[in-house]
Amino acid sequence: AQKVTQAQTEISVVEKEDVTLDCVYETRDTTYYLFWYKQPPSGELVFLIRRNSFDEQNEISGRYSWNFQKSTSSFNFTITASQVVDSAVYFCALSLYNFNKFYFGSGTKLNVKP
Amino acid sequence: GAGVSQTPSNKVTEKGKYVELRCDPISGHTALYWYRQSLGQGPEFLIYFQGTGAADDSGLPNDRFFAVRPEGSVSTLKIQRTERGDSAVYLCASSLDISYEQYFGPGTRLTVT
């Protein structure tokens, strides 16, 4: 069975602080994909990144970076120099090779205060 | 271009009634997913369509839930004999094909009284 755990329910930081959102996943499949989505207060989920299980290279996109470690089954997301606009709920998700089904974590609510 | 749209945005119904929720995917997107999101939870997969066929409906909670996509574009999620536990936001997402990123709609908030 597949499972995604986001243990941090809510995090509050002050603007310009760095923050890391944790994601731990479970699967016995060797081919899978991991995702991060952002759900701002307006409600629509926005895709941020996808990684496949064969690519453990870290990725950086502007202030966002992702650390994928198969050894610990983790796919953590770091926001550097956070901004108020980063306030949202962030979801980590897992899909198997066929993309038929997606498993989402329960989300981490990030509050960035000015 | 236009994103994924869902109608209605809000639906209030009485227990036991039948409801239909509509999803208009992005034009040309062959993959379509339905999810249910309860308050404070992540989206829960319901069903996945590739074209007109349901490739995976293992997430439908019971036989009161049914979804169709007859022409491979618009999809309708149908719920019979609604129960209070069906209250949630129902999300639709589409992608160009499998393996491409999903674009989510704004959701339909269903309230069963």
Short mmCIF file of C-alpha atoms in Angstrom, two decimals:
data_model
loop_
_atom_site.label_atom_id
_atom_site.label_comp_id
_atom_site.label_asym_id
_atom_site.label_seq_id
_atom_site.Cartn_x
_atom_site.Cartn_y
_atom_site.Cartn_z
CA ALA A 1 0.00 0.00 0.00
CA GLN A 2 1.07 3.56 -0.58
CA LYS A 3 1.09 6.30 2.00
CA VAL A 4 2.32 9.87 2.33
CA THR A 5 2.88 11.45 5.72
CA GLN A 6 3.29 15.13 6.43
CA ALA A 7 3.84 15.26 10.15
CA GLN A 8 3.88 19.05 10.39
CA THR A 9 0.30 20.22 10.55
CA GLU A 10 1.08 23.91 10.73
CA ILE A 11 4.24 26.02 10.71
CA SER A 12 4.57 29.73 11.40
CA VAL A 13 7.62 31.74 10.43
CA VAL A 14 8.53 35.36 10.10
CA GLU A 15 9.19 36.74 6.65
CA LYS A 16 12.73 36.09 5.33
CA GLU A 17 13.19 33.00 7.47
CA ASP A 18 13.98 29.70 5.76
CA VAL A 19 11.49 26.90 6.29
CA THR A 20 11.51 23.18 5.47
CA LEU A 21 8.37 21.14 4.96
CA ASP A 22 8.78 17.43 5.57
CA CYS A 23 7.33 14.61 3.53
CA VAL A 24 7.79 10.89 4.17
CA TYR A 25 6.35 8.31 1.84
CA GLU A 26 5.78 4.56 1.80
CA THR A 27 5.67 2.29 -1.21
CA ARG A 28 7.08 -1.07 -2.20
CA ASP A 29 7.16 -0.18 -5.87
CA THR A 30 10.48 0.71 -7.41
CA THR A 31 9.05 3.13 -9.94
CA TYR A 32 7.09 5.99 -8.52
CA TYR A 33 6.76 9.75 -8.70
CA LEU A 34 6.68 12.36 -5.99
CA PHE A 35 5.00 15.74 -6.19
CA TRP A 36 4.52 18.93 -4.27
CA TYR A 37 1.45 21.11 -4.66
CA LYS A 38 0.56 24.48 -3.17
CA GLN A 39 -2.99 25.35 -2.16
CA PRO A 40 -3.29 29.09 -1.49
CA PRO A 41 -6.23 30.53 0.43
CA SER A 42 -8.09 30.90 -2.89
CA GLY A 43 -8.31 27.11 -2.93
CA GLU A 44 -6.93 25.83 -6.25
CA LEU A 45 -4.03 23.43 -6.03
CA VAL A 46 -0.98 24.48 -8.00
CA PHE A 47 1.65 22.03 -9.18
CA LEU A 48 5.19 22.82 -7.99
CA ILE A 49 7.42 19.89 -8.85
CA ARG A 50 7.58 16.25 -9.86
CA ARG A 51 10.46 13.83 -9.28
CA ASN A 52 10.79 10.23 -10.33
CA SER A 53 12.21 7.52 -8.13
CA PHE A 54 15.33 7.14 -10.23
CA ASP A 55 16.43 10.72 -9.95
CA GLU A 56 17.70 11.68 -6.51
CA GLN A 57 19.30 14.90 -7.58
CA ASN A 58 18.24 17.85 -5.52
CA GLU A 59 16.42 20.56 -7.40
CA ILE A 60 16.41 24.30 -6.95
CA SER A 61 13.97 26.72 -8.50
CA GLY A 62 14.43 30.26 -7.32
CA ARG A 63 13.71 30.33 -3.57
CA TYR A 64 12.38 26.76 -3.66
CA SER A 65 14.48 23.64 -3.29
CA TRP A 66 13.68 19.98 -2.90
CA ASN A 67 15.69 17.22 -1.26
CA PHE A 68 14.82 13.65 -2.29
CA GLN A 69 16.40 10.84 -0.25
CA LYS A 70 15.36 7.30 -1.03
CA SER A 71 17.32 5.97 1.93
CA THR A 72 14.94 7.75 4.31
CA SER A 73 11.90 7.76 1.97
CA SER A 74 11.72 11.52 2.23
CA PHE A 75 11.06 14.32 -0.20
CA ASN A 76 11.45 17.56 1.71
CA PHE A 77 10.71 21.05 0.46
CA THR A 78 12.61 24.14 1.55
CA ILE A 79 11.61 27.74 0.99
CA THR A 80 14.48 30.16 1.38
CA ALA A 81 13.81 33.72 2.52
CA SER A 82 10.10 33.11 2.91
CA GLN A 83 7.59 35.75 1.87
CA VAL A 84 4.03 36.45 2.94
CA VAL A 85 2.83 35.21 -0.46
CA ASP A 86 4.20 31.78 0.42
CA SER A 87 1.43 31.39 2.99
CA ALA A 88 -0.61 28.40 1.87
CA VAL A 89 -1.19 24.73 2.51
CA TYR A 90 1.43 22.54 0.88
CA PHE A 91 0.75 18.96 -0.11
CA CYS A 92 3.14 16.18 -0.92
CA ALA A 93 1.83 13.41 -3.17
CA LEU A 94 2.90 10.04 -4.58
CA SER A 95 1.94 8.29 -7.77
CA LEU A 96 3.01 4.91 -9.10
CA TYR A 97 4.46 4.38 -12.58
CA ASN A 98 1.09 4.39 -14.36
CA PHE A 99 -0.19 7.68 -12.85
CA ASN A 100 -3.57 6.03 -12.37
CA LYS A 101 -3.86 7.09 -8.77
CA PHE A 102 -2.38 9.79 -6.60
CA TYR A 103 -1.87 9.60 -2.85
CA PHE A 104 -1.76 12.91 -1.03
CA GLY A 105 -0.48 13.73 2.42
CA SER A 106 -2.66 15.67 4.83
CA GLY A 107 -0.83 18.90 4.10
CA THR A 108 1.23 21.43 6.02
CA LYS A 109 -0.21 24.88 6.55
CA LEU A 110 2.52 27.50 6.29
CA ASN A 111 1.93 30.92 7.81
CA VAL A 112 4.48 33.56 6.90
CA LYS A 113 4.12 36.66 9.04
CA PRO A 114 5.43 40.06 7.98
CA GLY B 1 -6.22 29.87 -21.91
CA ALA B 2 -9.10 28.62 -19.83
CA GLY B 3 -8.32 26.40 -16.90
CA VAL B 4 -10.33 23.57 -15.40
CA SER B 5 -13.80 24.70 -14.45
CA GLN B 6 -16.26 23.06 -12.09
CA THR B 7 -19.92 23.71 -11.60
CA PRO B 8 -21.63 24.45 -9.38
CA SER B 9 -19.13 26.10 -7.05
CA ASN B 10 -21.41 25.35 -4.12
CA LYS B 11 -24.16 22.81 -3.73
CA VAL B 12 -26.39 22.36 -0.72
CA THR B 13 -28.66 19.35 -0.76
CA GLU B 14 -30.77 17.38 1.63
CA LYS B 15 -29.83 13.94 2.82
CA GLY B 16 -31.09 11.31 0.44
CA LYS B 17 -31.11 13.50 -2.65
CA TYR B 18 -29.22 12.95 -5.90
CA VAL B 19 -26.53 15.38 -7.06
CA GLU B 20 -24.43 15.86 -10.15
CA LEU B 21 -21.13 17.71 -10.17
CA ARG B 22 -19.63 18.80 -13.45
CA CYS B 23 -16.02 19.19 -14.53
CA ASP B 24 -14.83 20.90 -17.72
CA PRO B 25 -11.17 20.01 -18.25
CA ILE B 26 -8.68 22.00 -20.23
CA SER B 27 -9.29 21.45 -23.93
CA GLY B 28 -7.23 18.59 -25.31
CA HIS B 29 -6.46 17.04 -21.95
CA THR B 30 -7.04 13.31 -22.12
CA ALA B 31 -6.54 12.45 -18.45
CA LEU B 32 -9.11 13.52 -15.87
CA TYR B 33 -9.16 12.86 -12.14
CA TRP B 34 -11.77 13.35 -9.44
CA TYR B 35 -10.78 13.85 -5.81
CA ARG B 36 -12.63 14.54 -2.58
CA GLN B 37 -11.12 16.86 0.01
CA SER B 38 -12.45 17.02 3.53
CA LEU B 39 -11.62 19.92 5.83
CA GLY B 40 -8.01 19.82 6.94
CA GLN B 41 -7.17 16.84 4.77
CA GLY B 42 -5.39 16.26 1.51
CA PRO B 43 -7.25 15.33 -1.66
CA GLU B 44 -8.49 11.75 -1.69
CA PHE B 45 -8.45 10.03 -5.06
CA LEU B 46 -11.83 8.89 -6.39
CA ILE B 47 -11.55 8.02 -10.07
CA TYR B 48 -9.30 8.49 -13.09
CA PHE B 49 -10.37 8.69 -16.73
CA GLN B 50 -8.15 8.23 -19.74
CA GLY B 51 -10.27 9.45 -22.61
CA THR B 52 -13.80 8.15 -22.20
CA GLY B 53 -12.99 5.16 -20.04
CA ALA B 54 -12.50 4.94 -16.31
CA ALA B 55 -8.97 3.57 -16.02
CA ASP B 56 -9.12 3.37 -12.24
CA ASP B 57 -12.24 3.77 -10.11
CA SER B 58 -10.85 2.11 -7.00
CA GLY B 59 -11.24 5.28 -4.98
CA LEU B 60 -15.02 5.51 -5.27
CA PRO B 61 -16.22 4.88 -1.71
CA ASN B 62 -19.32 2.86 -2.57
CA ASP B 63 -21.88 2.23 -5.28
CA ARG B 64 -23.69 5.48 -4.58
CA PHE B 65 -20.87 7.23 -6.42
CA PHE B 66 -20.56 7.08 -10.18
CA ALA B 67 -18.77 9.16 -12.79
CA VAL B 68 -18.94 9.42 -16.55
CA ARG B 69 -17.01 11.08 -19.32
CA PRO B 70 -18.98 10.11 -22.44
CA GLU B 71 -17.13 12.17 -25.04
CA GLY B 72 -13.72 12.26 -23.44
CA SER B 73 -13.94 15.86 -22.30
CA VAL B 74 -16.58 16.96 -19.77
CA SER B 75 -17.06 14.65 -16.81
CA THR B 76 -19.92 14.35 -14.34
CA LEU B 77 -19.63 12.90 -10.86
CA LYS B 78 -22.97 11.55 -9.68
CA ILE B 79 -23.87 10.83 -6.09
CA GLN B 80 -27.09 9.01 -5.24
CA ARG B 81 -28.86 9.01 -1.88
CA THR B 82 -26.48 11.57 -0.46
CA GLU B 83 -25.38 11.27 3.16
CA ARG B 84 -24.04 13.90 5.52
CA GLY B 85 -20.66 12.21 5.34
CA ASP B 86 -20.48 13.06 1.64
CA SER B 87 -20.05 16.73 2.53
CA ALA B 88 -16.66 17.84 1.21
CA VAL B 89 -15.02 19.76 -1.59
CA TYR B 90 -14.94 17.72 -4.78
CA LEU B 91 -11.95 18.54 -6.95
CA CYS B 92 -11.36 17.79 -10.58
CA ALA B 93 -7.98 17.82 -12.29
CA SER B 94 -6.90 17.26 -15.86
CA SER B 95 -3.62 16.67 -17.59
CA LEU B 96 -2.51 16.55 -21.20
CA ASP B 97 -1.80 12.87 -20.80
CA ILE B 98 -0.58 10.63 -18.03
CA SER B 99 2.82 11.71 -16.70
CA TYR B 100 2.06 15.36 -17.35
CA GLU B 101 1.28 17.77 -14.55
CA GLN B 102 -2.27 17.98 -13.28
CA TYR B 103 -4.22 21.21 -13.39
CA PHE B 104 -6.84 21.47 -10.68
CA GLY B 105 -10.18 23.18 -10.79
CA PRO B 106 -11.56 25.37 -8.00
CA GLY B 107 -13.73 22.57 -6.66
CA THR B 108 -17.40 22.13 -5.81
CA ARG B 109 -18.25 22.47 -2.14
CA LEU B 110 -21.00 19.95 -1.41
CA THR B 111 -22.97 20.28 1.79
CA VAL B 112 -25.49 17.61 2.70
CA THR B 113 -27.94 18.73 5.38
#
